[in-house]
């Protein structure tokens, strides 16, 4: 923001697109009043350039990350809930979680963001996202039972070992290129035409020199198989579902089965 409350225009100002004020549903650092019971949240990273490592913490700042259950990914429900204390999400990724506020009645819980996420620039308060003000009583107990131990079984693609296609993501003069082709090169930018019904193993390789970027593959859902040369392995909730967006971290190679 400018000092008068107007938004900066990155194109005109040539300033960073990471931003220093986190918004949720259009509000900067908001709060939500909740009851001491379970809530199901659908989380979408709609930032321009910032990835997040989200976690919940009591406002007493004990340093303890509070547990929750991941139940759905980009493509819908997982085959069952995955317990976690941190949710990693990049631009356009979607996750659904169930958080139980019952142990935190009459207190505050804050959703926070880690520092040093990929190559994103940190500012004074980019480590906080929003606050939950937990009340004393539950007015409706419906849909507040235990999270099912399993959901409908997922149909995963049959496993393959041989990579069918490799896509190298690079930046040249501020422009992203995939296998040397820029988006503006309309005659050459269709890089793959898989047969309908085929199953292919793709390797996505980040050679951009320090940048991270989400990769969205149109028209298919895929299973995330491996991450190498990056900051993290495939996380349990990433492996448990189907996706259409995957973060390609700095210098990372990711394999997806589509």
Short mmCIF file of C-alpha atoms in Angstrom, two decimals:
data_model
loop_
_atom_site.label_atom_id
_atom_site.label_comp_id
_atom_site.label_asym_id
_atom_site.label_seq_id
_atom_site.Cartn_x
_atom_site.Cartn_y
_atom_site.Cartn_z
CA UNK A 1 0.00 0.00 0.00
CA UNK A 2 0.95 3.65 -0.42
CA UNK A 3 0.87 5.85 2.67
CA UNK A 4 -2.60 7.16 1.62
CA UNK A 5 -4.07 3.64 1.41
CA UNK A 6 -3.92 3.21 -2.38
CA UNK A 7 -2.45 0.02 -3.83
CA UNK A 8 0.91 0.13 -5.56
CA UNK A 9 0.83 -0.70 -9.27
CA UNK A 10 3.74 -3.16 -9.79
CA UNK A 11 3.79 -2.63 -13.57
CA UNK A 12 4.19 1.12 -13.16
CA UNK A 13 6.34 1.15 -10.03
CA UNK A 14 8.59 -1.80 -10.94
CA UNK A 15 8.28 -3.04 -7.35
CA UNK A 16 8.24 -6.61 -6.08
CA UNK A 17 5.11 -8.65 -6.71
CA UNK A 18 5.44 -10.52 -3.40
CA UNK A 19 3.71 -7.80 -1.38
CA UNK A 20 4.06 -7.09 2.34
CA UNK A 21 0.40 -7.32 3.42
CA UNK A 22 -1.32 -10.72 3.47
CA UNK A 23 -5.03 -10.71 2.47
CA UNK A 24 -7.65 -13.38 3.14
CA UNK A 25 -10.89 -13.05 1.15
CA UNK A 26 -9.89 -9.48 0.29
CA UNK A 27 -9.21 -8.37 3.87
CA UNK A 28 -5.73 -7.58 5.26
CA UNK A 29 -4.87 -9.78 8.27
CA UNK A 30 -8.53 -10.49 9.18
CA UNK A 31 -10.08 -12.41 12.05
CA UNK A 32 -12.93 -14.92 12.13
CA UNK A 33 -15.08 -15.73 15.15
CA UNK A 34 -15.45 -19.50 15.49
CA UNK A 35 -17.01 -21.92 17.95
CA UNK A 36 -14.96 -24.54 19.83
CA UNK A 37 -15.73 -27.29 17.31
CA UNK A 38 -14.50 -28.65 13.96
CA UNK A 39 -14.38 -26.48 10.84
CA UNK A 40 -13.72 -27.45 7.25
CA UNK A 41 -11.72 -24.87 5.32
CA UNK A 42 -10.99 -24.71 1.60
CA UNK A 43 -7.70 -22.88 1.06
CA UNK A 44 -6.69 -21.36 -2.29
CA UNK A 45 -3.42 -19.51 -2.82
CA UNK A 46 -4.49 -16.60 -5.05
CA UNK A 47 -1.33 -14.55 -4.49
CA UNK A 48 0.50 -13.23 -7.54
CA UNK A 49 3.90 -14.63 -6.59
CA UNK A 50 3.95 -15.85 -2.97
CA UNK A 51 3.93 -19.45 -1.81
CA UNK A 52 3.02 -20.25 1.79
CA UNK A 53 3.91 -22.72 4.52
CA UNK A 54 0.85 -22.33 6.72
CA UNK A 55 0.50 -23.46 10.32
CA UNK A 56 -1.72 -22.75 13.33
CA UNK A 57 -0.42 -21.49 16.68
CA UNK A 58 -2.06 -20.40 19.91
CA UNK A 59 -1.61 -16.70 20.56
CA UNK A 60 0.40 -17.55 23.66
CA UNK A 61 3.18 -18.24 21.10
CA UNK A 62 4.33 -21.52 22.58
CA UNK A 63 6.08 -22.35 19.32
CA UNK A 64 3.96 -25.49 18.97
CA UNK A 65 2.29 -26.02 15.61
CA UNK A 66 -1.25 -27.27 16.15
CA UNK A 67 -2.50 -30.40 14.34
CA UNK A 68 -5.16 -30.58 11.63
CA UNK A 69 -6.27 -33.04 8.96
CA UNK A 70 -5.83 -32.56 5.20
CA UNK A 71 -8.84 -34.10 3.44
CA UNK A 72 -8.79 -32.85 -0.18
CA UNK A 73 -6.46 -31.61 -2.92
CA UNK A 74 -6.92 -29.82 -6.26
CA UNK A 75 -8.94 -32.69 -7.70
CA UNK A 76 -11.16 -33.40 -4.68
CA UNK A 77 -11.17 -35.70 -1.67
CA UNK A 78 -8.15 -37.80 -0.80
CA UNK A 79 -8.74 -41.47 -0.10
CA UNK A 80 -8.55 -40.61 3.61
CA UNK A 81 -7.46 -37.81 5.97
CA UNK A 82 -3.76 -37.04 6.43
CA UNK A 83 -2.63 -35.57 9.76
CA UNK A 84 -0.33 -32.55 9.46
CA UNK A 85 0.90 -29.51 11.34
CA UNK A 86 1.96 -27.49 8.27
CA UNK A 87 0.35 -26.93 4.87
CA UNK A 88 2.56 -26.01 1.90
CA UNK A 89 0.66 -24.27 -0.88
CA UNK A 90 1.72 -22.36 -4.00
CA UNK A 91 -0.18 -20.12 -6.38
CA UNK A 92 -3.42 -21.72 -7.69
CA UNK A 93 -3.08 -24.83 -5.50
CA UNK A 94 -6.14 -25.83 -3.46
CA UNK A 95 -6.28 -27.86 -0.26
CA UNK A 96 -9.08 -28.63 2.16
CA UNK A 97 -8.45 -29.16 5.85
CA UNK A 98 -10.42 -29.90 9.01
CA UNK A 99 -9.28 -27.98 12.09
CA UNK A 100 -10.72 -28.74 15.52
CA UNK A 101 -10.98 -25.66 17.78
CA UNK A 102 -12.52 -27.58 20.69
CA UNK A 103 -9.33 -27.51 22.76
CA UNK A 104 -8.91 -23.75 22.39
CA UNK A 105 -12.22 -22.39 23.76
CA UNK A 106 -12.10 -18.76 24.92
CA UNK A 107 -8.69 -18.14 23.31
CA UNK A 108 -7.19 -17.06 20.01
CA UNK A 109 -5.54 -19.19 17.35
CA UNK A 110 -3.47 -17.58 14.57
CA UNK A 111 -2.75 -18.98 11.13
CA UNK A 112 0.87 -18.12 10.39
CA UNK A 113 3.32 -18.40 7.51
CA UNK A 114 6.93 -19.53 7.76
CA UNK A 115 9.88 -17.36 6.82
CA UNK A 116 12.22 -18.31 3.97
CA UNK A 117 9.64 -19.99 1.71
CA UNK A 118 11.35 -20.80 -1.60
CA UNK A 119 12.74 -17.58 -3.11
CA UNK A 120 9.96 -15.33 -1.79
CA UNK A 121 10.93 -12.05 -0.15
CA UNK A 122 9.94 -11.67 3.51
CA UNK A 123 8.70 -8.46 5.13
CA UNK A 124 7.91 -7.47 8.71
CA UNK A 125 4.53 -9.20 8.92
CA UNK A 126 4.41 -11.78 6.13
CA UNK A 127 4.67 -14.41 8.87
CA UNK A 128 1.03 -13.90 9.93
CA UNK A 129 -2.10 -14.60 7.89
CA UNK A 130 -5.28 -14.40 10.01
CA UNK A 131 -6.66 -14.86 13.52
CA UNK A 132 -9.43 -17.14 14.80
CA UNK A 133 -11.27 -15.87 17.88
CA UNK A 134 -12.59 -19.02 19.56
CA UNK A 135 -15.79 -18.68 21.59
CA UNK A 136 -16.94 -20.57 24.68
CA UNK A 137 -19.95 -22.56 23.44
CA UNK A 138 -21.09 -24.74 20.54
CA UNK A 139 -24.51 -23.81 19.17
CA UNK A 140 -24.81 -26.69 16.68
CA UNK A 141 -23.22 -30.11 17.10
CA UNK A 142 -24.14 -31.46 13.63
CA UNK A 143 -21.27 -32.58 11.40
CA UNK A 144 -18.94 -32.36 14.37
CA UNK A 145 -18.12 -36.04 14.82
CA UNK A 146 -14.84 -37.76 14.14
CA UNK A 147 -13.39 -37.30 10.67
CA UNK A 148 -13.89 -40.60 8.76
CA UNK A 149 -10.78 -42.74 8.61
CA UNK A 150 -11.31 -43.29 4.86
CA UNK A 151 -13.23 -41.75 1.97
CA UNK A 152 -14.07 -43.20 -1.44
CA UNK A 153 -11.10 -44.96 -2.99
CA UNK A 154 -9.22 -42.94 -5.61
CA UNK A 155 -8.54 -44.26 -9.09
CA UNK A 156 -4.82 -43.61 -9.49
CA UNK A 157 -2.99 -43.98 -12.81
CA UNK A 158 -1.07 -47.24 -13.29
CA UNK A 159 2.57 -46.89 -12.25
CA UNK A 160 5.32 -46.30 -14.81
CA UNK A 161 9.11 -46.17 -14.39
CA UNK A 162 10.24 -44.65 -17.70
CA UNK A 163 10.00 -40.89 -18.21
CA UNK A 164 8.02 -40.10 -21.37
CA UNK A 165 8.73 -36.36 -21.57
CA UNK A 166 11.00 -33.83 -19.87
CA UNK A 167 10.11 -30.16 -19.61
CA UNK A 168 12.83 -27.66 -18.66
CA UNK A 169 11.65 -24.35 -17.18
CA UNK A 170 14.08 -21.45 -17.67
CA UNK A 171 14.06 -17.65 -17.52
CA UNK A 172 15.68 -15.54 -20.25
CA UNK A 173 15.56 -11.73 -20.13
CA UNK A 174 12.73 -11.88 -17.58
CA UNK A 175 10.65 -14.30 -19.67
CA UNK A 176 9.82 -17.89 -18.83
CA UNK A 177 10.62 -20.54 -21.42
CA UNK A 178 9.68 -24.22 -21.50
CA UNK A 179 12.18 -26.35 -23.44
CA UNK A 180 13.46 -23.11 -24.94
CA UNK A 181 10.02 -21.99 -26.19
CA UNK A 182 8.34 -18.81 -24.93
CA UNK A 183 4.57 -18.43 -24.66
CA UNK A 184 4.66 -15.70 -27.31
CA UNK A 185 6.08 -18.19 -29.84
CA UNK A 186 2.65 -19.26 -31.04
CA UNK A 187 3.93 -21.55 -33.80
CA UNK A 188 5.98 -23.74 -31.45
CA UNK A 189 4.42 -23.54 -28.02
CA UNK A 190 2.44 -26.82 -28.22
CA UNK A 191 5.10 -29.12 -26.80
CA UNK A 192 3.13 -32.34 -26.28
CA UNK A 193 0.15 -34.10 -27.82
CA UNK A 194 -0.43 -37.25 -25.76
CA UNK A 195 -2.92 -39.75 -27.13
CA UNK A 196 -6.33 -39.71 -25.47
CA UNK A 197 -6.36 -42.22 -22.64
CA UNK A 198 -2.58 -42.53 -22.48
CA UNK A 199 -0.70 -42.53 -19.18
CA UNK A 200 2.59 -40.60 -19.28
CA UNK A 201 5.34 -39.93 -16.76
CA UNK A 202 6.58 -36.35 -17.04
CA UNK A 203 9.68 -34.83 -15.45
CA UNK A 204 9.50 -31.09 -14.71
CA UNK A 205 12.94 -29.52 -14.30
CA UNK A 206 13.58 -26.06 -12.87
CA UNK A 207 16.65 -24.51 -14.52
CA UNK A 208 15.55 -20.90 -13.94
CA UNK A 209 18.48 -19.91 -11.74
CA UNK A 210 16.88 -19.41 -8.34
CA UNK A 211 13.18 -18.92 -9.07
CA UNK A 212 10.31 -21.14 -8.00
CA UNK A 213 7.09 -21.49 -9.99
CA UNK A 214 3.82 -23.43 -9.84
CA UNK A 215 3.16 -25.63 -12.86
CA UNK A 216 -0.45 -26.22 -13.95
CA UNK A 217 -1.06 -28.96 -16.50
CA UNK A 218 -4.34 -28.43 -18.31
CA UNK A 219 -7.05 -31.04 -18.87
CA UNK A 220 -5.61 -33.80 -16.65
CA UNK A 221 -5.14 -34.71 -13.01
CA UNK A 222 -1.81 -36.19 -12.03
CA UNK A 223 -0.15 -38.08 -9.21
CA UNK A 224 2.97 -36.52 -7.71
CA UNK A 225 5.66 -39.21 -7.56
CA UNK A 226 8.96 -37.59 -6.58
CA UNK A 227 10.88 -34.42 -5.77
CA UNK A 228 14.68 -34.19 -6.03
CA UNK A 229 17.28 -31.42 -5.60
CA UNK A 230 14.78 -29.26 -3.72
CA UNK A 231 13.98 -28.27 -0.14
CA UNK A 232 11.53 -31.07 0.63
CA UNK A 233 10.42 -34.56 -0.35
CA UNK A 234 6.92 -35.39 -1.55
CA UNK A 235 4.77 -34.61 1.48
CA UNK A 236 2.31 -37.25 2.72
CA UNK A 237 -0.78 -35.26 1.71
CA UNK A 238 0.75 -34.52 -1.71
CA UNK A 239 1.18 -38.24 -2.33
CA UNK A 240 -2.34 -39.09 -1.15
CA UNK A 241 -4.38 -37.39 -3.87
CA UNK A 242 -4.62 -36.17 -7.44
CA UNK A 243 -3.58 -32.67 -8.43
CA UNK A 244 -3.43 -30.28 -11.36
CA UNK A 245 -0.89 -27.79 -9.89
CA UNK A 246 2.52 -28.57 -8.47
CA UNK A 247 5.15 -26.19 -7.11
CA UNK A 248 8.46 -26.52 -8.90
CA UNK A 249 10.95 -25.26 -6.33
CA UNK A 250 14.37 -23.77 -6.89
CA UNK A 251 16.62 -26.20 -8.82
CA UNK A 252 14.04 -28.93 -8.29
CA UNK A 253 13.02 -31.87 -10.44
CA UNK A 254 9.50 -33.18 -10.02
CA UNK A 255 7.99 -36.29 -11.60
CA UNK A 256 4.24 -36.53 -12.15
CA UNK A 257 2.17 -39.40 -13.55
CA UNK A 258 -0.63 -38.04 -15.71
#
